[in-house]
Tab-separated table of C-alpha atoms in Angstrom:
chain	number	residue	atom	x	y	z
A	1	MET	CA	5.484	-3.043	7.299
A	2	TYR	CA	3.755	-5.822	9.526
A	3	TYR	CA	0.870	-6.237	10.882
A	4	ASN	CA	-0.862	-9.471	12.528
A	5	TYR	CA	-4.897	-8.702	13.469
A	6	PRO	CA	-6.431	-9.962	15.695
A	7	ILE	CA	-8.343	-13.247	15.143
A	8	SER	CA	-11.357	-15.066	17.912
A	9	THR	CA	-10.303	-18.278	19.232
A	10	ALA	CA	-13.115	-19.385	18.129
A	11	TYR	CA	-11.795	-18.821	14.742
A	12	ARG	CA	-8.477	-20.076	15.428
A	13	ASN	CA	-9.594	-23.101	17.331
A	14	GLN	CA	-11.543	-23.453	13.280
A	15	MET	CA	-8.330	-22.874	11.624
A	16	ASP	CA	-6.558	-25.662	13.690
A	17	SER	CA	-5.320	-28.976	12.461
A	18	SER	CA	-5.334	-29.445	8.372
A	19	GLU	CA	-8.053	-25.850	7.360
A	20	SER	CA	-4.705	-23.716	9.167
A	21	LYS	CA	-3.367	-24.985	5.666
A	22	ASN	CA	-6.590	-22.671	3.584
A	23	VAL	CA	-4.392	-19.467	3.676
A	24	ILE	CA	-4.357	-17.196	0.358
A	25	LYS	CA	-1.085	-15.131	-0.203
A	26	VAL	CA	-2.066	-12.472	-2.211
A	27	ASN	CA	0.920	-9.135	-3.567
A	28	GLY	CA	-0.736	-6.479	-4.702
A	29	GLU	CA	1.222	-3.159	-5.742
A	30	GLY	CA	0.353	0.516	-6.098
A	31	THR	CA	1.591	3.480	-8.473
A	32	VAL	CA	1.006	7.251	-7.665
A	33	THR	CA	2.724	10.127	-9.920
A	34	ALA	CA	3.606	13.588	-9.003
A	35	VAL	CA	4.343	16.608	-11.342
A	36	PRO	CA	7.683	18.207	-9.629
A	37	ASN	CA	7.334	21.267	-7.187
A	38	GLN	CA	11.371	21.357	-6.319
A	39	ALA	CA	14.029	21.411	-8.520
A	40	SER	CA	18.069	20.466	-6.708
A	41	ALA	CA	21.537	20.417	-8.381
A	42	THR	CA	24.679	20.078	-7.235
A	43	ILE	CA	26.806	23.334	-8.280
A	44	GLY	CA	30.466	24.939	-7.567
A	45	VAL	CA	33.374	26.458	-8.896
A	46	ILE	CA	36.985	24.776	-9.294
A	47	THR	CA	39.671	27.607	-9.760
A	48	GLU	CA	43.423	26.583	-10.631
A	49	GLY	CA	46.204	28.135	-10.028
A	50	LYS	CA	49.577	28.634	-9.154
A	51	ASP	CA	49.171	30.524	-5.888
A	52	LEU	CA	47.230	28.905	-3.617
A	53	THR	CA	46.471	31.305	-0.979
A	54	LEU	CA	45.531	33.393	-5.096
A	55	VAL	CA	43.444	30.513	-6.075
A	56	GLN	CA	41.174	30.224	-2.756
A	57	GLN	CA	40.565	33.693	-3.103
A	58	GLN	CA	39.215	33.594	-6.115
A	59	ASN	CA	37.252	30.423	-5.524
A	60	SER	CA	36.044	32.067	-2.509
A	61	GLU	CA	34.825	35.302	-4.045
A	62	THR	CA	33.403	33.474	-7.078
A	63	ILE	CA	31.217	31.679	-4.987
A	64	THR	CA	30.131	34.720	-2.582
A	65	ARG	CA	29.436	36.027	-6.054
A	66	VAL	CA	27.145	32.569	-6.640
A	67	VAL	CA	25.232	32.665	-3.404
A	68	ASN	CA	24.057	36.441	-4.297
A	69	VAL	CA	22.892	35.389	-7.319
A	70	LEU	CA	20.636	32.910	-6.012
A	71	ASP	CA	20.228	34.726	-3.253
A	72	THR	CA	17.579	37.295	-6.029
A	73	PHE	CA	15.615	34.342	-6.869
A	74	ASN	CA	14.360	34.122	-3.136
A	75	ILE	CA	16.048	30.974	-2.433
A	76	PRO	CA	17.197	30.193	1.343
A	77	ARG	CA	19.909	29.804	2.818
A	78	THR	CA	18.429	26.788	3.746
A	79	ASN	CA	18.383	25.644	0.592
A	80	ILE	CA	21.969	26.751	-0.604
A	81	GLN	CA	24.160	23.672	1.930
A	82	THR	CA	28.209	23.489	1.043
A	83	PHE	CA	28.240	19.715	-0.700
A	84	ASP	CA	32.339	19.124	-0.987
A	85	TYR	CA	34.924	21.416	-0.501
A	86	HIS	CA	38.802	19.467	-1.770
A	87	VAL	CA	41.864	21.363	-3.122
A	88	ASP	CA	43.936	19.219	-4.352
A	89	SER	CA	48.008	19.184	-6.012
A	90	GLN	CA	48.034	19.130	-10.007
A	91	TYR	CA	51.202	17.519	-11.686
A	92	ASP	CA	52.271	17.132	-14.778
A	93	TYR	CA	54.159	13.683	-15.997
A	94	VAL	CA	57.462	14.910	-18.755
A	95	ASP	CA	59.883	12.491	-20.020
A	96	GLY	CA	59.157	9.678	-16.934
A	97	LYS	CA	59.669	13.517	-14.395
A	98	GLN	CA	56.569	14.895	-12.558
A	99	LEU	CA	56.501	18.751	-12.227
A	100	PHE	CA	53.842	21.004	-10.559
A	101	ARG	CA	51.866	21.851	-12.820
A	102	GLY	CA	48.991	23.833	-9.665
A	103	TYR	CA	46.395	24.169	-7.138
A	104	ARG	CA	43.285	23.187	-8.015
A	105	VAL	CA	40.185	23.870	-5.213
A	106	GLN	CA	36.310	22.954	-5.752
A	107	THR	CA	33.870	24.119	-3.427
A	108	LEU	CA	30.883	22.607	-4.871
A	109	LEU	CA	27.679	23.644	-3.541
A	110	LYS	CA	23.717	21.534	-3.439
A	111	ILE	CA	20.787	23.881	-4.016
A	112	THR	CA	17.401	23.536	-4.083
A	113	ILE	CA	14.577	25.296	-6.197
A	114	ASN	CA	10.869	25.851	-4.859
A	115	GLU	CA	10.422	27.767	-7.823
A	116	VAL	CA	10.752	24.646	-10.707
A	117	LYS	CA	10.016	27.186	-13.665
A	118	GLU	CA	13.319	29.425	-13.030
A	119	LEU	CA	15.897	26.454	-12.651
A	120	GLY	CA	16.550	26.971	-16.560
A	121	ARG	CA	17.533	30.864	-15.664
A	122	VAL	CA	18.418	30.393	-11.999
A	123	ILE	CA	21.028	27.754	-14.091
A	124	ASN	CA	21.785	30.074	-16.224
A	125	SER	CA	23.039	33.958	-13.935
A	126	ILE	CA	25.371	31.282	-11.338
A	127	ILE	CA	26.826	30.432	-14.585
A	128	GLU	CA	26.876	34.170	-15.519
A	129	ALA	CA	28.649	34.888	-11.743
A	130	GLY	CA	31.970	32.850	-12.735
A	131	ALA	CA	30.476	29.213	-12.079
A	132	ASN	CA	32.007	26.212	-13.820
A	133	TYR	CA	29.846	23.207	-12.278
A	134	VAL	CA	26.997	21.393	-12.703
A	135	SER	CA	25.135	18.539	-11.657
A	136	ASN	CA	23.018	16.277	-10.422
A	137	VAL	CA	19.734	17.962	-11.724
A	138	GLN	CA	16.785	16.018	-9.924
A	139	PHE	CA	13.090	16.648	-10.085
A	140	THR	CA	11.246	15.755	-6.523
A	141	VAL	CA	8.455	16.553	-4.046
A	142	SER	CA	8.198	18.508	-1.316
A	143	ASN	CA	6.093	15.434	0.585
A	144	PRO	CA	7.149	12.642	-1.011
A	145	ASN	CA	5.601	10.356	1.702
A	146	GLU	CA	2.003	11.709	1.136
A	147	TYR	CA	2.482	10.201	-2.778
A	148	TYR	CA	3.699	6.463	-0.803
A	149	LEU	CA	1.060	6.097	1.894
A	150	ARG	CA	-1.301	7.727	-1.979
A	151	ALA	CA	0.790	4.375	-3.880
A	152	LEU	CA	0.499	2.103	-0.690
A	153	LYS	CA	-3.503	2.104	-0.233
A	154	LYS	CA	-3.708	1.373	-3.282
A	155	ALA	CA	-1.712	-1.657	-3.019
A	156	MET	CA	-3.819	-3.075	-0.003
A	157	LYS	CA	-6.688	-2.556	-2.338
A	158	ASN	CA	-5.236	-4.278	-4.790
A	159	ALA	CA	-4.353	-7.275	-2.675
A	160	HIS	CA	-8.119	-7.751	-1.042
A	161	GLU	CA	-9.271	-7.525	-5.158
A	162	LYS	CA	-7.014	-11.018	-6.091
A	163	ALA	CA	-7.403	-12.224	-2.575
A	164	GLU	CA	-11.581	-11.497	-3.350
A	165	THR	CA	-11.330	-13.289	-7.452
A	166	ILE	CA	-9.453	-16.114	-5.872
A	167	VAL	CA	-11.914	-16.742	-3.382
A	168	LEU	CA	-15.034	-16.139	-5.866
A	169	ASN	CA	-13.204	-18.665	-8.284
A	170	LEU	CA	-12.590	-21.773	-5.611
A	171	LYS	CA	-16.388	-20.743	-4.139
A	172	VAL	CA	-15.005	-20.512	-0.576
A	173	LYS	CA	-15.638	-18.704	2.199
A	174	TRP	CA	-12.688	-16.985	3.882
A	175	ASN	CA	-12.448	-13.785	6.146
A	176	SER	CA	-11.414	-10.152	4.608
A	177	ILE	CA	-9.438	-9.042	7.003
A	178	PRO	CA	-5.803	-10.386	6.894
A	179	PHE	CA	-4.233	-12.117	9.726
A	180	ARG	CA	-0.727	-11.176	7.949
A	181	ILE	CA	0.203	-8.263	5.903
A	182	GLU	CA	4.849	-7.188	4.737
A	183	GLU	CA	5.796	-4.860	3.386
A	184	LEU	CA	7.557	-5.520	0.435
A	185	GLY	CA	9.563	-2.646	-0.739
A	186	ARG	CA	8.763	1.271	-2.271
A	187	GLU	CA	10.323	3.159	-5.158
A	188	SER	CA	10.372	6.370	-6.486
A	189	GLY	CA	11.589	8.151	-9.555
A	190	PRO	CA	10.928	9.700	-12.753
A	191	ILE	CA	9.790	8.130	-15.459
A	192	GLN	CA	11.673	9.514	-17.764
A	193	PRO	CA	15.789	10.651	-17.186
A	194	GLN	CA	16.214	13.368	-16.290
A	195	LEU	CA	19.375	16.428	-17.382
A	196	THR	CA	22.221	15.951	-15.783
A	197	PHE	CA	24.787	18.948	-17.052
A	198	VAL	CA	23.530	21.563	-18.762
A	199	LYS	CA	25.628	24.989	-19.435
A	200	GLY	CA	24.128	27.975	-21.183
A	201	ALA	CA	20.998	26.373	-20.202
A	202	THR	CA	17.477	27.989	-20.718
A	203	SER	CA	13.887	26.392	-19.356
A	204	GLU	CA	13.059	25.058	-21.822
A	205	GLN	CA	15.666	22.094	-21.894
A	206	PHE	CA	14.788	21.326	-18.224
A	207	GLN	CA	11.138	19.292	-17.903
A	208	PRO	CA	10.714	17.892	-14.867
A	209	GLY	CA	8.301	15.394	-16.474
A	210	ILE	CA	6.356	13.095	-13.980
A	211	LEU	CA	7.234	11.111	-10.444
A	212	GLN	CA	5.994	7.602	-10.005
A	213	PHE	CA	5.823	7.013	-6.795
A	214	LYS	CA	5.035	3.321	-5.680
A	215	ALA	CA	4.496	0.123	-3.473
A	216	ALA	CA	4.656	-2.845	-2.869
A	217	MET	CA	3.209	-5.618	-0.290
A	218	SER	CA	2.371	-9.645	0.160
A	219	VAL	CA	-0.876	-9.786	2.049
A	220	LYS	CA	-2.459	-13.551	3.569
A	221	TYR	CA	-5.682	-14.068	4.620
A	222	TYR	CA	-7.498	-16.976	5.926
A	223	TYR	CA	-10.161	-19.009	3.774
A	224	TYR	CA	-12.366	-22.405	4.723
């Protein structure tokens, strides 16, 4: 983010020569917290065997059962996306020789749940349906940009207050409208680390916690 605010000709002339160096530069920071209202996870089915056709069929049937279970929780199909599909040959090494062990078929789905409190039940149900892979459990909000904009607003206020304090201590006059604003970065994430893998989970094992959204900016003002 970068802004250049218009300055009158008279004021610009006033800032010429030696006075053009009269600049106050401050950094502003803002933080906003939010309670997650969405949860996402990577779930999947890993199947192994020597008959590739049979292994693929078993994998597909199990994935179908898993998706049907997700339907019972009213999770929209748009919130269920194929994340990865792999077919690998597996080998053992005995006395320096490579021996074929079988095939490994992996299908991973990324799911998004709008009812955070249901996460434990969903995980338990899909495991009972045959899912044997669960990872990357994350808690988010459906409208993260809204919280970031709030943090950005706080960062701007923080920068203004810092500049105002400096001006008062220097006992000088200033143009409280900044002539340059630069966004330094944005950051979001949980205050505490989240659980990333659970088997036989209960709802109590998944604590969504609180999310933080941080914004920072550099702001410049003229003083005289």
